[in-house]
Short mmCIF file of C-alpha atoms in Angstrom, two decimals:
data_model
loop_
_atom_site.label_atom_id
_atom_site.label_comp_id
_atom_site.label_asym_id
_atom_site.label_seq_id
_atom_site.Cartn_x
_atom_site.Cartn_y
_atom_site.Cartn_z
CA UNK A 1 28.18 66.10 -0.88
CA UNK A 2 25.34 63.59 -0.83
CA UNK A 3 26.25 62.21 -4.26
CA UNK A 4 29.94 62.05 -3.30
CA UNK A 5 29.08 59.96 -0.22
CA UNK A 6 26.96 57.61 -2.29
CA UNK A 7 29.75 57.28 -4.84
CA UNK A 8 32.37 56.49 -2.16
CA UNK A 9 30.04 53.97 -0.48
CA UNK A 10 29.46 52.25 -3.82
CA UNK A 11 33.21 51.95 -4.39
CA UNK A 12 33.76 50.46 -0.93
CA UNK A 13 30.99 47.94 -1.43
CA UNK A 14 32.43 46.87 -4.78
CA UNK A 15 35.83 46.30 -3.15
CA UNK A 16 34.69 44.29 -0.14
CA UNK A 17 31.69 42.45 -1.58
CA UNK A 18 32.59 40.62 -4.80
CA UNK A 19 29.93 40.18 -7.43
CA UNK A 20 27.76 37.11 -6.94
CA UNK A 21 28.00 37.18 -3.12
CA UNK A 22 24.64 38.14 -1.64
CA UNK A 23 23.68 38.14 2.01
CA UNK A 24 20.88 35.62 2.54
CA UNK A 25 18.24 37.86 4.05
CA UNK A 26 15.37 35.52 3.11
CA UNK A 27 16.34 31.85 3.69
CA UNK A 28 13.80 29.03 3.36
CA UNK A 29 13.09 25.52 4.56
CA UNK A 30 11.67 23.82 1.47
CA UNK A 31 10.88 20.29 2.63
CA UNK A 32 10.93 18.21 5.84
CA UNK A 33 10.35 14.51 6.44
CA UNK A 34 10.74 12.35 9.56
CA UNK A 35 11.86 8.70 9.35
CA UNK A 36 12.51 6.13 12.04
CA UNK A 37 14.99 3.32 12.70
CA UNK A 38 18.01 4.93 11.02
CA UNK A 39 20.91 4.45 13.43
CA UNK A 40 18.94 2.32 15.87
CA UNK A 41 15.44 1.02 16.47
CA UNK A 42 12.91 3.76 17.31
CA UNK A 43 15.28 6.67 16.67
CA UNK A 44 14.25 9.62 14.46
CA UNK A 45 15.96 11.00 11.38
CA UNK A 46 14.58 14.40 10.43
CA UNK A 47 15.66 15.29 6.90
CA UNK A 48 15.21 18.74 5.45
CA UNK A 49 16.06 20.65 2.30
CA UNK A 50 16.91 24.28 3.00
CA UNK A 51 17.96 27.16 0.79
CA UNK A 52 20.48 29.82 1.72
CA UNK A 53 21.34 31.33 -1.66
CA UNK A 54 24.70 33.06 -1.45
CA UNK A 55 24.68 32.58 2.31
CA UNK A 56 27.51 33.74 4.56
CA UNK A 57 29.53 30.90 6.03
CA UNK A 58 32.52 30.78 8.36
CA UNK A 59 34.26 28.24 6.11
CA UNK A 60 34.94 30.77 3.31
CA UNK A 61 38.72 30.65 2.74
CA UNK A 62 38.81 33.26 -0.02
CA UNK A 63 40.20 36.46 1.52
CA UNK A 64 38.11 38.54 -0.87
CA UNK A 65 34.87 37.13 0.56
CA UNK A 66 33.01 39.53 2.80
CA UNK A 67 32.14 36.73 5.21
CA UNK A 68 33.13 37.49 8.79
CA UNK A 69 33.57 34.41 11.04
CA UNK A 70 30.41 35.33 12.94
CA UNK A 71 28.29 34.82 9.82
CA UNK A 72 27.22 31.26 10.57
CA UNK A 73 23.96 29.41 10.04
CA UNK A 74 22.17 26.91 12.25
CA UNK A 75 19.30 24.46 11.87
CA UNK A 76 17.01 23.53 14.76
CA UNK A 77 14.27 21.05 15.56
CA UNK A 78 11.73 23.10 17.52
CA UNK A 79 8.72 22.11 19.64
CA UNK A 80 5.29 23.78 19.76
CA UNK A 81 6.46 26.38 22.31
CA UNK A 82 9.33 27.51 20.10
CA UNK A 83 11.94 25.80 22.27
CA UNK A 84 14.84 24.30 20.26
CA UNK A 85 15.19 20.58 20.91
CA UNK A 86 18.32 20.25 18.74
CA UNK A 87 20.74 22.75 17.22
CA UNK A 88 23.24 21.94 14.46
CA UNK A 89 25.60 24.15 12.50
CA UNK A 90 25.10 24.21 8.73
CA UNK A 91 28.20 23.70 6.61
CA UNK A 92 26.76 23.99 3.10
CA UNK A 93 25.29 27.00 1.36
CA UNK A 94 22.71 27.14 -1.41
CA UNK A 95 19.93 24.57 -1.72
CA UNK A 96 21.21 21.61 0.28
CA UNK A 97 20.00 18.66 2.41
CA UNK A 98 20.49 18.13 6.12
CA UNK A 99 19.69 15.37 8.57
CA UNK A 100 18.89 15.87 12.26
CA UNK A 101 19.35 12.74 14.36
CA UNK A 102 17.33 12.08 17.51
CA UNK A 103 18.31 9.02 19.55
CA UNK A 104 15.72 6.42 20.50
CA UNK A 105 16.03 7.34 24.17
CA UNK A 106 15.38 11.03 23.43
CA UNK A 107 12.65 10.35 20.87
CA UNK A 108 10.78 8.32 23.48
CA UNK A 109 10.00 11.62 25.22
CA UNK A 110 8.60 13.21 22.04
CA UNK A 111 5.34 12.60 20.20
CA UNK A 112 5.58 11.09 16.75
CA UNK A 113 3.29 13.15 14.53
CA UNK A 114 3.20 15.99 17.06
CA UNK A 115 3.42 19.76 16.62
CA UNK A 116 7.04 20.42 15.65
CA UNK A 117 8.91 22.57 13.14
CA UNK A 118 12.35 22.91 11.59
CA UNK A 119 14.00 26.31 11.69
CA UNK A 120 17.16 27.77 10.18
CA UNK A 121 18.68 31.10 11.14
CA UNK A 122 21.75 33.19 10.48
CA UNK A 123 23.69 34.20 13.56
CA UNK A 124 24.41 37.75 12.40
CA UNK A 125 22.76 41.11 11.87
CA UNK A 126 18.97 40.94 12.17
CA UNK A 127 19.21 37.13 12.50
CA UNK A 128 17.48 36.15 9.24
CA UNK A 129 15.49 32.96 9.69
CA UNK A 130 12.88 30.68 8.20
CA UNK A 131 10.92 27.71 9.51
CA UNK A 132 8.57 25.01 8.33
CA UNK A 133 5.91 23.37 10.49
CA UNK A 134 5.58 19.63 10.04
CA UNK A 135 2.23 18.36 8.75
CA UNK A 136 0.74 14.87 8.87
CA UNK A 137 2.24 13.82 5.53
CA UNK A 138 5.76 14.74 6.73
CA UNK A 139 5.78 11.91 9.26
CA UNK A 140 6.96 8.84 7.37
CA UNK A 141 7.82 5.26 8.36
CA UNK A 142 10.94 3.20 8.81
CA UNK A 143 14.01 3.89 6.71
CA UNK A 144 14.03 0.25 5.59
CA UNK A 145 10.70 0.78 3.80
CA UNK A 146 12.55 2.63 1.05
CA UNK A 147 10.86 6.04 1.26
CA UNK A 148 14.04 7.79 2.39
CA UNK A 149 15.81 6.60 -0.74
CA UNK A 150 13.03 8.00 -2.91
CA UNK A 151 13.13 11.29 -0.98
CA UNK A 152 16.87 11.57 -1.66
CA UNK A 153 16.33 11.02 -5.39
CA UNK A 154 13.50 13.55 -5.48
CA UNK A 155 15.42 16.26 -3.63
CA UNK A 156 18.54 15.65 -5.72
CA UNK A 157 16.47 16.28 -8.85
CA UNK A 158 15.08 19.52 -7.36
CA UNK A 159 18.60 20.66 -6.41
CA UNK A 160 19.84 19.76 -9.90
CA UNK A 161 17.13 21.87 -11.53
CA UNK A 162 17.90 24.76 -9.18
CA UNK A 163 21.70 24.73 -9.62
CA UNK A 164 21.85 23.54 -13.22
CA UNK A 165 24.39 20.86 -12.21
CA UNK A 166 24.05 17.09 -12.56
CA UNK A 167 23.38 15.64 -9.11
CA UNK A 168 21.61 12.48 -10.25
CA UNK A 169 22.23 10.05 -13.09
CA UNK A 170 20.91 6.73 -14.36
CA UNK A 171 22.88 3.50 -14.01
CA UNK A 172 21.67 0.37 -15.79
CA UNK A 173 21.73 -1.93 -12.77
CA UNK A 174 20.59 0.52 -10.10
CA UNK A 175 18.36 3.09 -11.80
CA UNK A 176 18.62 6.72 -10.63
CA UNK A 177 21.62 7.27 -8.34
CA UNK A 178 23.50 10.28 -7.01
CA UNK A 179 26.52 11.48 -8.97
CA UNK A 180 29.79 11.97 -7.11
CA UNK A 181 29.00 15.68 -6.63
CA UNK A 182 25.43 15.04 -5.51
CA UNK A 183 26.56 12.20 -3.29
CA UNK A 184 29.06 14.46 -1.53
CA UNK A 185 26.34 17.01 -0.73
CA UNK A 186 24.01 14.39 0.73
CA UNK A 187 26.75 12.56 2.65
CA UNK A 188 27.91 15.80 4.26
CA UNK A 189 24.38 16.91 5.07
CA UNK A 190 23.00 13.56 6.25
CA UNK A 191 25.60 11.71 8.29
CA UNK A 192 26.54 8.20 7.10
CA UNK A 193 23.89 8.18 4.40
CA UNK A 194 26.17 6.31 1.98
CA UNK A 195 26.69 3.61 4.62
CA UNK A 196 22.98 3.08 5.24
CA UNK A 197 21.75 3.62 1.66
CA UNK A 198 24.68 2.65 -0.60
CA UNK A 199 22.36 1.73 -3.49
CA UNK A 200 21.46 5.36 -4.11
CA UNK A 201 25.10 6.42 -4.53
CA UNK A 202 27.05 6.09 -7.77
CA UNK A 203 30.34 5.91 -5.82
CA UNK A 204 30.47 4.28 -2.40
CA UNK A 205 33.15 2.94 -0.08
CA UNK A 206 32.59 -0.42 1.55
CA UNK A 207 34.86 -2.51 3.75
CA UNK A 208 34.56 -6.22 3.07
CA UNK A 209 35.34 -8.43 6.07
CA UNK A 210 38.02 -10.97 5.30
CA UNK A 211 36.53 -13.64 7.51
CA UNK A 212 39.98 -14.80 8.63
CA UNK A 213 39.99 -17.75 11.05
CA UNK A 214 43.07 -18.51 13.10
CA UNK A 215 44.39 -21.96 12.24
CA UNK A 216 44.27 -24.47 15.08
CA UNK A 217 45.73 -27.36 13.08
CA UNK A 218 48.44 -29.68 14.40
CA UNK A 219 51.95 -28.42 13.55
CA UNK A 220 53.91 -31.01 15.51
CA UNK A 221 55.34 -32.67 12.40
CA UNK A 222 56.71 -29.40 11.00
CA UNK A 223 58.01 -28.43 14.43
CA UNK A 224 59.84 -31.75 14.71
CA UNK A 225 61.48 -31.28 11.32
CA UNK A 226 62.84 -27.93 12.46
CA UNK A 227 63.73 -28.76 16.07
CA UNK A 228 65.19 -32.23 15.51
CA UNK A 229 67.18 -31.35 12.45
CA UNK A 230 69.86 -33.87 13.43
CA UNK A 231 67.31 -36.52 12.56
CA UNK A 232 66.03 -34.62 9.52
CA UNK A 233 69.44 -34.11 7.86
CA UNK A 234 71.54 -36.59 9.74
CA UNK A 235 74.06 -35.84 12.52
CA UNK A 236 77.05 -35.59 10.14
CA UNK A 237 75.43 -32.99 7.89
CA UNK A 238 74.02 -30.94 10.74
CA UNK A 239 77.37 -30.96 12.56
CA UNK A 240 79.22 -29.87 9.42
CA UNK A 241 76.83 -27.00 8.78
CA UNK A 242 77.10 -25.84 12.38
CA UNK A 243 80.90 -25.94 12.27
CA UNK A 244 81.17 -23.78 9.13
CA UNK A 245 78.45 -21.33 10.22
CA UNK A 246 80.96 -18.81 11.71
CA UNK A 247 82.56 -18.38 8.26
CA UNK A 248 79.25 -17.08 7.00
CA UNK A 249 78.64 -14.75 9.92
CA UNK A 250 76.37 -17.14 11.89
CA UNK A 251 76.87 -19.02 15.15
CA UNK A 252 75.42 -22.05 16.88
CA UNK A 253 72.73 -24.49 15.80
CA UNK A 254 70.55 -21.72 14.37
CA UNK A 255 73.56 -20.55 12.38
CA UNK A 256 73.94 -24.05 10.96
CA UNK A 257 70.30 -24.00 9.89
CA UNK A 258 70.86 -20.65 8.17
CA UNK A 259 73.90 -21.98 6.32
CA UNK A 260 71.95 -25.04 5.23
CA UNK A 261 69.12 -22.87 3.93
CA UNK A 262 71.60 -20.54 2.23
CA UNK A 263 73.49 -23.33 0.49
CA UNK A 264 70.21 -24.88 -0.65
CA UNK A 265 69.13 -21.54 -2.05
CA UNK A 266 72.47 -21.04 -3.77
CA UNK A 267 72.21 -24.49 -5.28
CA UNK A 268 68.86 -23.72 -6.87
CA UNK A 269 70.09 -20.30 -7.97
CA UNK A 270 73.17 -21.88 -9.53
CA UNK A 271 70.95 -24.10 -11.66
CA UNK A 272 68.92 -21.08 -12.62
CA UNK A 273 72.05 -19.12 -13.53
CA UNK A 274 73.38 -21.89 -15.70
CA UNK A 275 70.09 -21.82 -17.55
CA UNK A 276 70.67 -18.10 -18.16
CA UNK A 277 68.04 -16.89 -15.69
CA UNK A 278 68.01 -13.48 -14.03
CA UNK A 279 67.78 -15.23 -10.68
CA UNK A 280 71.50 -14.50 -10.18
CA UNK A 281 70.60 -10.85 -9.71
CA UNK A 282 68.43 -11.77 -6.73
CA UNK A 283 71.31 -13.13 -4.66
CA UNK A 284 73.66 -10.36 -5.80
CA UNK A 285 71.13 -7.73 -4.76
CA UNK A 286 70.74 -9.45 -1.41
CA UNK A 287 74.48 -9.20 -0.79
CA UNK A 288 74.55 -5.54 -1.78
CA UNK A 289 71.78 -4.51 0.64
CA UNK A 290 73.15 -6.62 3.48
CA UNK A 291 70.58 -9.41 3.54
CA UNK A 292 73.38 -12.00 3.24
CA UNK A 293 76.73 -11.85 5.12
CA UNK A 294 79.96 -10.93 3.35
CA UNK A 295 81.07 -14.56 3.24
CA UNK A 296 78.35 -15.13 0.68
CA UNK A 297 80.23 -12.85 -1.73
CA UNK A 298 82.92 -15.51 -2.11
CA UNK A 299 80.38 -18.08 -3.25
CA UNK A 300 78.66 -15.57 -5.54
CA UNK A 301 81.95 -14.59 -7.20
CA UNK A 302 82.91 -18.24 -7.60
CA UNK A 303 79.57 -19.12 -9.20
CA UNK A 304 79.84 -16.08 -11.46
CA UNK A 305 83.32 -17.11 -12.57
CA UNK A 306 82.14 -20.64 -13.37
CA UNK A 307 79.22 -19.34 -15.37
CA UNK A 308 81.41 -16.85 -17.22
CA UNK A 309 84.02 -19.45 -18.14
CA UNK A 310 81.34 -21.89 -19.22
CA UNK A 311 79.64 -19.32 -21.39
CA UNK A 312 82.93 -18.35 -23.04
CA UNK A 313 84.50 -21.75 -23.67
CA UNK A 314 82.05 -24.59 -23.09
CA UNK A 315 78.65 -23.22 -23.85
CA UNK A 316 76.91 -25.18 -26.58
CA UNK A 317 74.57 -22.32 -27.51
#
């Protein structure tokens, strides 16, 4: 009976726990550094590289994964009494980076170079955990000094060696930079890293300001040409255009302006048509989709007839 029970248990384990998925009973915090002036002056950015090989995460979407929703991992910044000062949920398994942000106002109540540690733990079972106490060399300077960039490159190389995947590459103008895969891991783990250190990423997204300035120039002359169109075109022409506007589906003075603009456009298009241009298709398409009123069809058909007759009987080419 004992061997039968062992055999049945082995079968059940093979069904519910696919090969390659191992519960992370012995996680580790491999490296920790503290930098300042990341988001704002005097804030802290605590970066860490942790390792949860085959860890259980709530974001597993494969139904064959034996990863209950409660199998989540957290990272904490802890003081000398063991009290967590910050707690963040981890979203990446394996050997990955993470950044803990402490605002300037909060950091003012802490001691830079003090007795702190970084801890990770799994919120399941026996609560597997690991921690690393910060030492004097872990407390670094301002982000602008460039050390954070070098730390990213160094950790990417360590992760690359561990996973056997390219996370860093060399670009002629920038030296060693993160590949797209490596960049994704660091950008997810350390918030807005690609915004603050774009030079260490092979692929970045940057919004360039257009620098648009609203024009405050004098438009009186153009306004007069439009408003006082009796003077611009002459009273006879403007009156004639206004009077025929209803035949084109327009009314009033504005309708006359539209007819004038339409006839001017048709005049230029007529010249283009005669010269065998495809511009004729522009006005025809406008009629078909309703941009121009139906009265325009009469003019279009007339122009088309003239062009057709000319091409058949009087064309010199």
